[in-house]
Structure formats: C-alpha cells, structure tokens
PDB file of C-alpha atoms in Angstrom:
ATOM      1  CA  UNK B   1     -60.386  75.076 -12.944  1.00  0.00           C
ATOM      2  CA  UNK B   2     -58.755  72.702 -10.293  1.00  0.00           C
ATOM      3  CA  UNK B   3     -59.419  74.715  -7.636  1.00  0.00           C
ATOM      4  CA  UNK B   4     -63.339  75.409  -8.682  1.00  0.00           C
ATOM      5  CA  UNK B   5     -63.891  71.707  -8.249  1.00  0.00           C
ATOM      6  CA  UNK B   6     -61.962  70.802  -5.107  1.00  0.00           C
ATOM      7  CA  UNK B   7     -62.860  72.885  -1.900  1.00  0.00           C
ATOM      8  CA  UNK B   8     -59.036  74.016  -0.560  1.00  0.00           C
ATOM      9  CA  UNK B   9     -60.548  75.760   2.608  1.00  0.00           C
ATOM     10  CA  UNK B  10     -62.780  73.027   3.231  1.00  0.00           C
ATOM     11  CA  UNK B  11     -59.484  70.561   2.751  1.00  0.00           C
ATOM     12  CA  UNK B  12     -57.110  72.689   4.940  1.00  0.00           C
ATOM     13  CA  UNK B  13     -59.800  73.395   7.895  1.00  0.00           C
ATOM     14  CA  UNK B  14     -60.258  69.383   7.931  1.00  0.00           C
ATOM     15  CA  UNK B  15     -56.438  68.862   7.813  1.00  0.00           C
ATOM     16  CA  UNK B  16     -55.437  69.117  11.459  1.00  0.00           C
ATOM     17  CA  UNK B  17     -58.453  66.584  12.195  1.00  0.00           C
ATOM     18  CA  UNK B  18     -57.262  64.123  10.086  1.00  0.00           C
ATOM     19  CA  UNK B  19     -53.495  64.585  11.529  1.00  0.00           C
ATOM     20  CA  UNK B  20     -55.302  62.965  14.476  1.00  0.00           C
ATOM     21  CA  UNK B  21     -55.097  59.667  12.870  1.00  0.00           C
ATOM     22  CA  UNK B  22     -51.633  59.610  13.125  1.00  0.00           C
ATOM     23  CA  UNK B  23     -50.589  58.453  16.068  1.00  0.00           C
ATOM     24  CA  UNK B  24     -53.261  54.931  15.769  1.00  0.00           C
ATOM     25  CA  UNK B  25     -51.260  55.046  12.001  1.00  0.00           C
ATOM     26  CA  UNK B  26     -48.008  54.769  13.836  1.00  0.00           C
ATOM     27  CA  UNK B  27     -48.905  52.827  16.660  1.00  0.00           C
ATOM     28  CA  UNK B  28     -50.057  49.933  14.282  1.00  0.00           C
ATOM     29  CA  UNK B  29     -46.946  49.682  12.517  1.00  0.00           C
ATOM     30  CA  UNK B  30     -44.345  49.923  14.745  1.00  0.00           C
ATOM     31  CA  UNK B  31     -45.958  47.422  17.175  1.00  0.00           C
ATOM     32  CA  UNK B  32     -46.547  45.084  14.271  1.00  0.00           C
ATOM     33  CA  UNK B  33     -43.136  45.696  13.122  1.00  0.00           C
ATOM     34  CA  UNK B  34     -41.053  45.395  16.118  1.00  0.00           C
ATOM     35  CA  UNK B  35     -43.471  41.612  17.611  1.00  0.00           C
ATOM     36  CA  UNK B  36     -42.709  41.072  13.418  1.00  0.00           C
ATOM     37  CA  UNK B  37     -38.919  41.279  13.741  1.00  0.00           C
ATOM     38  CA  UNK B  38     -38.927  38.850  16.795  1.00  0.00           C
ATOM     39  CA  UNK B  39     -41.518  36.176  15.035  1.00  0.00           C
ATOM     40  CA  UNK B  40     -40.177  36.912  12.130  1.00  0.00           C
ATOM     41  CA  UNK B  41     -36.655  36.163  13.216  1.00  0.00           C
ATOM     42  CA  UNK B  42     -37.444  32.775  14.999  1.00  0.00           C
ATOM     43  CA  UNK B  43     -39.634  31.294  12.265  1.00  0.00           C
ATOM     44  CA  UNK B  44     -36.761  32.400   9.981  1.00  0.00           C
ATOM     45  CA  UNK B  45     -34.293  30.297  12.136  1.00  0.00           C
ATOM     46  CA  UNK B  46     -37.352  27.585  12.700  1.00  0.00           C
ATOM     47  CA  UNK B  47     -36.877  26.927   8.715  1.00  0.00           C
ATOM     48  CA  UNK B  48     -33.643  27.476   8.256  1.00  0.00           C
ATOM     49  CA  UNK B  49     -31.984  24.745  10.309  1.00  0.00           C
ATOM     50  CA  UNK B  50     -35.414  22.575   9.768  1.00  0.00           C
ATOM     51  CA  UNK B  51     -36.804  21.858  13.262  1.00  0.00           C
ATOM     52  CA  UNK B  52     -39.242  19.242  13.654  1.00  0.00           C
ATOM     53  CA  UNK B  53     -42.909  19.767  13.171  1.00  0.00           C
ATOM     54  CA  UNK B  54     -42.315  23.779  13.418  1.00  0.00           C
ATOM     55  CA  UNK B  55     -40.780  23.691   9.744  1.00  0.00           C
ATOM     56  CA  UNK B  56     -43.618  21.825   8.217  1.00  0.00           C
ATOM     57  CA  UNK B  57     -46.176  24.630  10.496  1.00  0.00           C
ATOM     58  CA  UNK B  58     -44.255  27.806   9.500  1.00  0.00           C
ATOM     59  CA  UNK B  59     -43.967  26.485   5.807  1.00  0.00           C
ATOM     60  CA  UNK B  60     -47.799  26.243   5.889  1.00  0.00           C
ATOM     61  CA  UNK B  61     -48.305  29.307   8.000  1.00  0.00           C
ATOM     62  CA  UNK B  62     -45.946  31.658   5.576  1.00  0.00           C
ATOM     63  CA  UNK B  63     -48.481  30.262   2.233  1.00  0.00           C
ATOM     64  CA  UNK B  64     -51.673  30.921   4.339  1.00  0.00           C
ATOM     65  CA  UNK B  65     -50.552  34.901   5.177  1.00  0.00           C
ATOM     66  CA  UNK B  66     -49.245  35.439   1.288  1.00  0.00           C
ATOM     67  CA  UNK B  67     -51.741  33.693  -0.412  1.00  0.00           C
ATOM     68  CA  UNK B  68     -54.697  35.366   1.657  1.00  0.00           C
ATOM     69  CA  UNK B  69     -55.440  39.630   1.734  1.00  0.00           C
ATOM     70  CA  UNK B  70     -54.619  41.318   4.824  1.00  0.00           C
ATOM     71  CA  UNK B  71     -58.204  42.550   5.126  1.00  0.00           C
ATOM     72  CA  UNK B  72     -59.788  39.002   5.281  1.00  0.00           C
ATOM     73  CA  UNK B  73     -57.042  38.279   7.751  1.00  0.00           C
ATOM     74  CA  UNK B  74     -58.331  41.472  10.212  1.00  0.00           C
ATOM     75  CA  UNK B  75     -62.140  39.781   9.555  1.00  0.00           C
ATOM     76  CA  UNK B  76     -60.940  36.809  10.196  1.00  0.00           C
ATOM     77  CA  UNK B  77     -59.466  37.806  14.102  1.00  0.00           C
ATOM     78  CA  UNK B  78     -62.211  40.842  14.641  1.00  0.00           C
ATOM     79  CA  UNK B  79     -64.769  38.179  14.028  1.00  0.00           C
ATOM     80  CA  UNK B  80     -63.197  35.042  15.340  1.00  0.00           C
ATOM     81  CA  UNK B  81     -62.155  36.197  18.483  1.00  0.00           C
ATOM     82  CA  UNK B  82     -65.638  36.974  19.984  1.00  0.00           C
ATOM     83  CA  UNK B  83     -66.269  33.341  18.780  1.00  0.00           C
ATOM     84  CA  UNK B  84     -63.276  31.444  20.147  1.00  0.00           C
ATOM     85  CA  UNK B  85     -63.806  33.603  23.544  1.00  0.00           C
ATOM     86  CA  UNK B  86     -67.439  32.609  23.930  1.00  0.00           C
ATOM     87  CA  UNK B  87     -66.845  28.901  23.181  1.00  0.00           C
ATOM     88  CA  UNK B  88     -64.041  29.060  26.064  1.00  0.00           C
ATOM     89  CA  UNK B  89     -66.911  30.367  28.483  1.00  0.00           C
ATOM     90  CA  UNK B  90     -68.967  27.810  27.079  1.00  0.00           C
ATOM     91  CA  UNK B  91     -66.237  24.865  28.070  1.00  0.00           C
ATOM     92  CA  UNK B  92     -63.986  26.221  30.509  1.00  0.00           C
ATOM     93  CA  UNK B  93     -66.951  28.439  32.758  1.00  0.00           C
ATOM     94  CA  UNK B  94     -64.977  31.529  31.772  1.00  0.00           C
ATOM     95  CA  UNK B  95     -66.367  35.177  31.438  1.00  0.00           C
ATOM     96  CA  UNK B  96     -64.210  36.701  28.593  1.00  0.00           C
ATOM     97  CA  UNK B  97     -65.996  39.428  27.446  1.00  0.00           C
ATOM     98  CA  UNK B  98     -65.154  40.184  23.517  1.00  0.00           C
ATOM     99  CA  UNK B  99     -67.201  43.338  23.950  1.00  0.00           C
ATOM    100  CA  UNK B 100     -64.087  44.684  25.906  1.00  0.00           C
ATOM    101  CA  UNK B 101     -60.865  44.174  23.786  1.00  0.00           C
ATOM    102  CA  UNK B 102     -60.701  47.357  21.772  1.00  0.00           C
ATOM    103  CA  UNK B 103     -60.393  46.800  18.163  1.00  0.00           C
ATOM    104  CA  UNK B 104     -56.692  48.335  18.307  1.00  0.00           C
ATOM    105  CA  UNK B 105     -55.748  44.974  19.926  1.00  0.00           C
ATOM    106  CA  UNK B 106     -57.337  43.040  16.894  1.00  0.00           C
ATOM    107  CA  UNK B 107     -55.151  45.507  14.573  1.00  0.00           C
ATOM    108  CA  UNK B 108     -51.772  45.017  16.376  1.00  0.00           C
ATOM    109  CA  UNK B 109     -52.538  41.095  16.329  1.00  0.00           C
ATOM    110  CA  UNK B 110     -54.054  40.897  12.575  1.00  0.00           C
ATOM    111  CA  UNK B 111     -51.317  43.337  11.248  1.00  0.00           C
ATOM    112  CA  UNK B 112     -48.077  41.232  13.550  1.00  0.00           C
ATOM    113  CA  UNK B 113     -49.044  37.994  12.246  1.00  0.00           C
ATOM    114  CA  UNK B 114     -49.328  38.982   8.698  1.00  0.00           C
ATOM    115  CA  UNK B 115     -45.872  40.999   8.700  1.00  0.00           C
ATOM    116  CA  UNK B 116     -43.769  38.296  10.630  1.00  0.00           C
ATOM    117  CA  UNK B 117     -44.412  36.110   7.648  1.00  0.00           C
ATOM    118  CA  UNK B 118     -42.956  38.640   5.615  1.00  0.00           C
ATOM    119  CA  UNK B 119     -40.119  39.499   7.621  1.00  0.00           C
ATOM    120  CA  UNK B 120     -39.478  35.276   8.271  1.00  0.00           C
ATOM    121  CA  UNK B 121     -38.891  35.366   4.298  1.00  0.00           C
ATOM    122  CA  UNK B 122     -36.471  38.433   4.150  1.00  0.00           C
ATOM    123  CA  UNK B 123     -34.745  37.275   7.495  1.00  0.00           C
ATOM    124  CA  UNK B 124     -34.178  33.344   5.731  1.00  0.00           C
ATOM    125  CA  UNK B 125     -32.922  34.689   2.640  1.00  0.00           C
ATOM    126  CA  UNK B 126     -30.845  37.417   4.525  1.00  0.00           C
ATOM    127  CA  UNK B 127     -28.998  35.217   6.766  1.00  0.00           C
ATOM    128  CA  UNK B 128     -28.588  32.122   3.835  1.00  0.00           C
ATOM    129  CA  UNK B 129     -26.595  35.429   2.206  1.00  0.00           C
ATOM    130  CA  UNK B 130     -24.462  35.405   5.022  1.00  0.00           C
ATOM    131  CA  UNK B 131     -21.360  32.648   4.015  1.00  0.00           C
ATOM    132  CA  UNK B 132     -21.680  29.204   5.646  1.00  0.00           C
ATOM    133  CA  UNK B 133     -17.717  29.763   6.363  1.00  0.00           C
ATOM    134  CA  UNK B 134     -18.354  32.264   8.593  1.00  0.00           C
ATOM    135  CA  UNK B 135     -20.557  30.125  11.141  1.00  0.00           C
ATOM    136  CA  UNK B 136     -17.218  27.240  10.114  1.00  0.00           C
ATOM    137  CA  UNK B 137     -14.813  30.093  11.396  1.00  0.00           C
ATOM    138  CA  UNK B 138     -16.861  31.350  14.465  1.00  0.00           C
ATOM    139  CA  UNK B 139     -17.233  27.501  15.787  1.00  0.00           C
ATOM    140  CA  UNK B 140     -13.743  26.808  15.476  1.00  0.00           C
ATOM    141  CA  UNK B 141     -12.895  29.397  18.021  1.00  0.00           C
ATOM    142  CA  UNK B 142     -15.198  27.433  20.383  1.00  0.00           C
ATOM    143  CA  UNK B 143     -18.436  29.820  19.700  1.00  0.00           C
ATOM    144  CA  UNK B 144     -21.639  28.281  19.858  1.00  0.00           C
ATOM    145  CA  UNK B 145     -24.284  27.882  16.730  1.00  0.00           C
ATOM    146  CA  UNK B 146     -26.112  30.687  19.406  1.00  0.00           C
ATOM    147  CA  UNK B 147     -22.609  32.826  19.702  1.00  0.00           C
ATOM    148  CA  UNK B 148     -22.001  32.886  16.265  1.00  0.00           C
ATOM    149  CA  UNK B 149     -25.601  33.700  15.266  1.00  0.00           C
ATOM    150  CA  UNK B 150     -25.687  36.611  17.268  1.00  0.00           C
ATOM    151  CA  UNK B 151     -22.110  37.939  16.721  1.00  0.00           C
ATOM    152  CA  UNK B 152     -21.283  36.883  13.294  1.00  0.00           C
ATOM    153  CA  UNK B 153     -24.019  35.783  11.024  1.00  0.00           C
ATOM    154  CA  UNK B 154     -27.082  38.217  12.059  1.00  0.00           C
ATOM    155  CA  UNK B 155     -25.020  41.479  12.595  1.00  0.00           C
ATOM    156  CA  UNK B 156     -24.611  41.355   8.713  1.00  0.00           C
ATOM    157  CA  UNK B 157     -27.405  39.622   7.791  1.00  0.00           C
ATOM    158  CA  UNK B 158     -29.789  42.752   9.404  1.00  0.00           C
ATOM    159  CA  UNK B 159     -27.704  45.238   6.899  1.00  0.00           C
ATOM    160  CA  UNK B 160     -28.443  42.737   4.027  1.00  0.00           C
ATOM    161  CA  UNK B 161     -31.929  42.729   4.990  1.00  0.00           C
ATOM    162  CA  UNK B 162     -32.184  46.437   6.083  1.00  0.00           C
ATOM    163  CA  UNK B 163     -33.266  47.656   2.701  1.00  0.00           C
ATOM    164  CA  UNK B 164     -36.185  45.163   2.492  1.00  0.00           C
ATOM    165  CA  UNK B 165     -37.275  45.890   6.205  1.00  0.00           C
ATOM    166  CA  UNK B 166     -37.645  49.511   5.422  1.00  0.00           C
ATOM    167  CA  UNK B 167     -39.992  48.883   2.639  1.00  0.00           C
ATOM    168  CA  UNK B 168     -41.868  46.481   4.947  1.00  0.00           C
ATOM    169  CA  UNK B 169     -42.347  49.422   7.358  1.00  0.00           C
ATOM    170  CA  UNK B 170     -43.946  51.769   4.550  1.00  0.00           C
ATOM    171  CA  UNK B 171     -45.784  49.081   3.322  1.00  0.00           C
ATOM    172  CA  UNK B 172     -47.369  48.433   7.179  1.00  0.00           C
ATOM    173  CA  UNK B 173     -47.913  52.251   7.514  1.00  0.00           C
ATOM    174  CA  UNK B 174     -49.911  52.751   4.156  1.00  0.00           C
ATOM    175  CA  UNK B 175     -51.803  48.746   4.973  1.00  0.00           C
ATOM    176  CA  UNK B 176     -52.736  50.460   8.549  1.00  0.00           C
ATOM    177  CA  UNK B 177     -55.959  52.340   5.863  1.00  0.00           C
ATOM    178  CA  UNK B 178     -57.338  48.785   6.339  1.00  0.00           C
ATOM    179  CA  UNK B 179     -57.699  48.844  10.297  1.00  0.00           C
ATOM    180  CA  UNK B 180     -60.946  51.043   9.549  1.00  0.00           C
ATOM    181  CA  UNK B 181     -62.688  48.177   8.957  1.00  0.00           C
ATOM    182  CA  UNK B 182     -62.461  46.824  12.375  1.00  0.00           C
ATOM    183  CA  UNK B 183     -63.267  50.150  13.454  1.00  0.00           C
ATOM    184  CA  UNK B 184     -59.831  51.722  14.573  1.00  0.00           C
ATOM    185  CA  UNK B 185     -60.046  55.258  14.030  1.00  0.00           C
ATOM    186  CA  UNK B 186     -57.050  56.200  12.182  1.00  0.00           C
ATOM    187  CA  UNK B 187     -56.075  58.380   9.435  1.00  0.00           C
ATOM    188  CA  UNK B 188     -58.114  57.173   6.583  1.00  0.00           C
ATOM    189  CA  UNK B 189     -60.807  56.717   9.101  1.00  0.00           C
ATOM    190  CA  UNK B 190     -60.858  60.084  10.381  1.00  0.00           C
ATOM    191  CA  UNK B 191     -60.782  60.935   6.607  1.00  0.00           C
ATOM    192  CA  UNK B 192     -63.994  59.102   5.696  1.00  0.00           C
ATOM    193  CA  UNK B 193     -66.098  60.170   8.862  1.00  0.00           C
ATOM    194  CA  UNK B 194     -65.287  64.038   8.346  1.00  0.00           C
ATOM    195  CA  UNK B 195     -66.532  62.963   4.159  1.00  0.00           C
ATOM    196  CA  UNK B 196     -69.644  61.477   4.984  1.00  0.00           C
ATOM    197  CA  UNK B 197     -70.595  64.640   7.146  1.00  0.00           C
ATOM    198  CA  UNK B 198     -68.990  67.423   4.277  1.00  0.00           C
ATOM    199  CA  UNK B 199     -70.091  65.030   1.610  1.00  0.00           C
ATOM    200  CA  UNK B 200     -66.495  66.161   0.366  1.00  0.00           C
ATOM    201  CA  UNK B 201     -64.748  62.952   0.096  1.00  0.00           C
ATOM    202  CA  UNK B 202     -62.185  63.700  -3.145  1.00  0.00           C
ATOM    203  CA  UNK B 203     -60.897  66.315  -0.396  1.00  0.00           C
ATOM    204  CA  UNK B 204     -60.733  63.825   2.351  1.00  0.00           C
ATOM    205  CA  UNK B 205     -58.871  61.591   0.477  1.00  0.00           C
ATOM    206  CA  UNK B 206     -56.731  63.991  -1.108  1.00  0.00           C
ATOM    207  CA  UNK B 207     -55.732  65.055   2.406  1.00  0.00           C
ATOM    208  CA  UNK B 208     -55.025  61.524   3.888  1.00  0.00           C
ATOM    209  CA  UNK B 209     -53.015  61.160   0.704  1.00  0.00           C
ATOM    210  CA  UNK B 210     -50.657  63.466   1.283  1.00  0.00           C
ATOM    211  CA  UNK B 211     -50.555  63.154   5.136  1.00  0.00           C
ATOM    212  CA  UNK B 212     -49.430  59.311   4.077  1.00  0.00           C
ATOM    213  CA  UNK B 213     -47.150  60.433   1.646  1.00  0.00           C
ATOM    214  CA  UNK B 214     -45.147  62.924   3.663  1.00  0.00           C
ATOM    215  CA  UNK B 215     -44.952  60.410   6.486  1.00  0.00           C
ATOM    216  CA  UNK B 216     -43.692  57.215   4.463  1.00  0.00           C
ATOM    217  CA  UNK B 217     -41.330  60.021   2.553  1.00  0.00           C
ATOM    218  CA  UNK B 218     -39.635  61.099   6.248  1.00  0.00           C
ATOM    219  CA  UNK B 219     -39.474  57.054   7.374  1.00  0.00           C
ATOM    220  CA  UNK B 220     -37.942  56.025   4.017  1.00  0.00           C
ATOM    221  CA  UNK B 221     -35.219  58.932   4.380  1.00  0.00           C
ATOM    222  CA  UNK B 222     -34.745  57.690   7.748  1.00  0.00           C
ATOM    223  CA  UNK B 223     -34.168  54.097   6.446  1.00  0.00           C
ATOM    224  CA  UNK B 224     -31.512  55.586   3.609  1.00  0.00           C
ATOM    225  CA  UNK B 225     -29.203  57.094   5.951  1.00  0.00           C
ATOM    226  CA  UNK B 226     -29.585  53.507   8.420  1.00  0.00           C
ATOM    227  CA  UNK B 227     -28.297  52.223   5.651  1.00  0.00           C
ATOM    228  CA  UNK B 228     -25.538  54.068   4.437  1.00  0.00           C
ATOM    229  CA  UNK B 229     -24.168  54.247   8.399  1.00  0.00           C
ATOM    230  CA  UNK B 230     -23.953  50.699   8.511  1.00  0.00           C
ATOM    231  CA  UNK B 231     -23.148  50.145   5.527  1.00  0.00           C
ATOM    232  CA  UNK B 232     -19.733  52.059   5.990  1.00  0.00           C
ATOM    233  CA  UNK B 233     -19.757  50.566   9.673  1.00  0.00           C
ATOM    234  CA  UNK B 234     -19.733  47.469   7.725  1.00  0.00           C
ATOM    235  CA  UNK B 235     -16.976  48.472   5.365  1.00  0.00           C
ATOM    236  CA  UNK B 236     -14.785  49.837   8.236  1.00  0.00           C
ATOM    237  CA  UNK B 237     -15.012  46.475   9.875  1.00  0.00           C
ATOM    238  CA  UNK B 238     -13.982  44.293   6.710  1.00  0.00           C
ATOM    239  CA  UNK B 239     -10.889  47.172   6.129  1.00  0.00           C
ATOM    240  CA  UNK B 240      -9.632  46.329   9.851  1.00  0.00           C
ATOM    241  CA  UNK B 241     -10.273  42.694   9.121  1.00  0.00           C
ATOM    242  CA  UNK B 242      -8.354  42.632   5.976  1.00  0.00           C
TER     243      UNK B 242
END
C-alpha cells in the first residue's frame, strides 16, 4: 500500500541529484562552525573576565541571536546588505555592487554569527567548569592568565564542552535547509526544485530526509569516539598527575 502511494523509482532516480546538495550542506556548517569556535571563544572570554563595554555588547548580542529565528536573521543580512552597500556608495563614492556577493557568502555570515552565540554560551559555562585553583596553580609557577588559558584551563574545558559542540554541528547541518531562502542551492533546495518539476514532493522530502539523517548519524559517531579518546587522554593525564 506504501509503495502504491510513494513513487520509489521516481525517489531513487532523483537521489544522486539531490546528493548534489551536499557539499553547499557541508560547506555551511563547517565554515560557520570553525569562524563560530573562534568568536565564540573570545566573546566567551569577553564575558567571562567582564571587559569594558564588550561585556555589556556581547550580553546584548547573545539575547538578540536566541531570542530571534535563524531565518529572520539570513533576511535580515540577504536584505540588509544590498542596503548598507548602496548607502556606502551613496556617502563614501563607492561602487559595491550587492548584485555580486553570491548568496553562499550571506549563508556563511548569517549562519557564523548566529552559532558563535551559541558556542560563546557553551565555551563560558565550559571553562567556569574548569576549577579557579587551577588558573591559582598555573600563575604561581610564573604562567600568564594567557599561558594558563591555553595550557591548563581550555585543554579541559574543550572536552567538557565537546559533547555540546557536537550537537551544535548537527544542529548547523540540519539549520543549513534554511539557506534556500536566500537562494543557496543545497540539499533541501535541490529537493524542492526537482518537486516542483515531478510534482512529487513527499518523495523529495523523503529523500533529503534520509540523505540528512545518514549524514548527521556518521558526524555524531564521529563526535562519540572524539570523545571517548580524550576522554581517556584526559584520564591518563590525571593518573600520571596523581
């Protein structure tokens, strides 16, 4: 009965098509998620030891991203760009042409911002999970806040926040669907074109589905085992320690 109402053939011709999305899919989240672990990291830092004016911006920044949706944020940039760029003509004598930034850029940008506030929040409460006495211990051996930051207190604060980065990275990869509506042609995109033309869509989708599925299923067993390495890394070190 399933297979009456769903057209398999039609799905499985389509499916290398739609596999075509995945490298825009990809793109979008690992850029966003590697520019998110550096933001991320300094606005972390930013708020944790309270520097001036920055704190109060981040703290503000941080609400805007989680209290607005990720697609009004990529409407916000595709259509605000063009804007900002033709008022700089307008002031400056300029020629930026919006016309030429492909609407990739706008997803990398859109999709960055909105994950380093994210990743600021898992990094702060990460690295306030990391003992004060350890930062104590480091200085009194005449490391530096910066030494002991990057020896001591953010080697173990990434494992503590590894688990929470990995889901951050599925989430980005399944959020990428979104980037269709700024016109970057990725999976779901791909999916949607070849449905308007079949008029097939509960195929289309099925197929993007499961092409999203198998893809945050091989990056969340890739995460696991991360973990568990440094995780007995991590054990190792406290044995010799002890």
């Amino acid at each position: 009965m399933l297979f009456s109402i769903i057209n398999l053939e039609f799905a499985l011709e389509q499916f290398p098509e739609v596999l075509k999305g995945v490298p825009a899919t990809l793109a979008i989240a690992v850029v966003a998620m590697i520019f998110g672990l550096v933001f991320g990291l300094l606005i972390a830092l930013c708020r944790i030891y309270q520097v001036p004016v920055l704190n109060r911006f981040f703290i503000v920044y941080i609400s805007f991203i989680r209290g607005t949706p990720l697609l009004v944020q990529l409407y916000v940039f595709f259509y605000g760009v063009p804007v900002l760029l033709e008022f700089l003509n307008e002031q400056t004598g300029t020629s930026f042409d919006a016309s030429e930034i492909s609407p990739l850029i706008y997803a990398f940008i859109a999709f960055t911002l909105n994950t380093s506030a994210y990743q600021a929040e898992i990094f702060r409460s990460s690295i306030n999970a990391v003992s004060a006495g350890q930062m104590e211990a480091a200085q009194s051996v005449g490391m530096t806040t910066a030494q002991g930051l990057w020896r001591i207190i953010l080697p173990q604060a990434f494992v503590v926040a590894l688990p929470n980065l990995g889901n951050t990275f599925i989430g980005l990869i399944k959020a990428t669907s979104l980037a269709f509506a700024v016109k970057v042609v990725e999976i779901l995109a791909i999916a949607r074109i070849i449905a308007n033309d079949g008029y097939r869509f509960l195929e289309m989708y099925l197929v993007a589905s499961l092409i999203y599925w198998v893809i945050s299923w091989v990056f969340e067993v890739l995460f696991a085992v991360a973990e568990k390495k440094m995780r007995r890394y991590e054990d190792r070190a406290a044995g010799e320690a002890a």
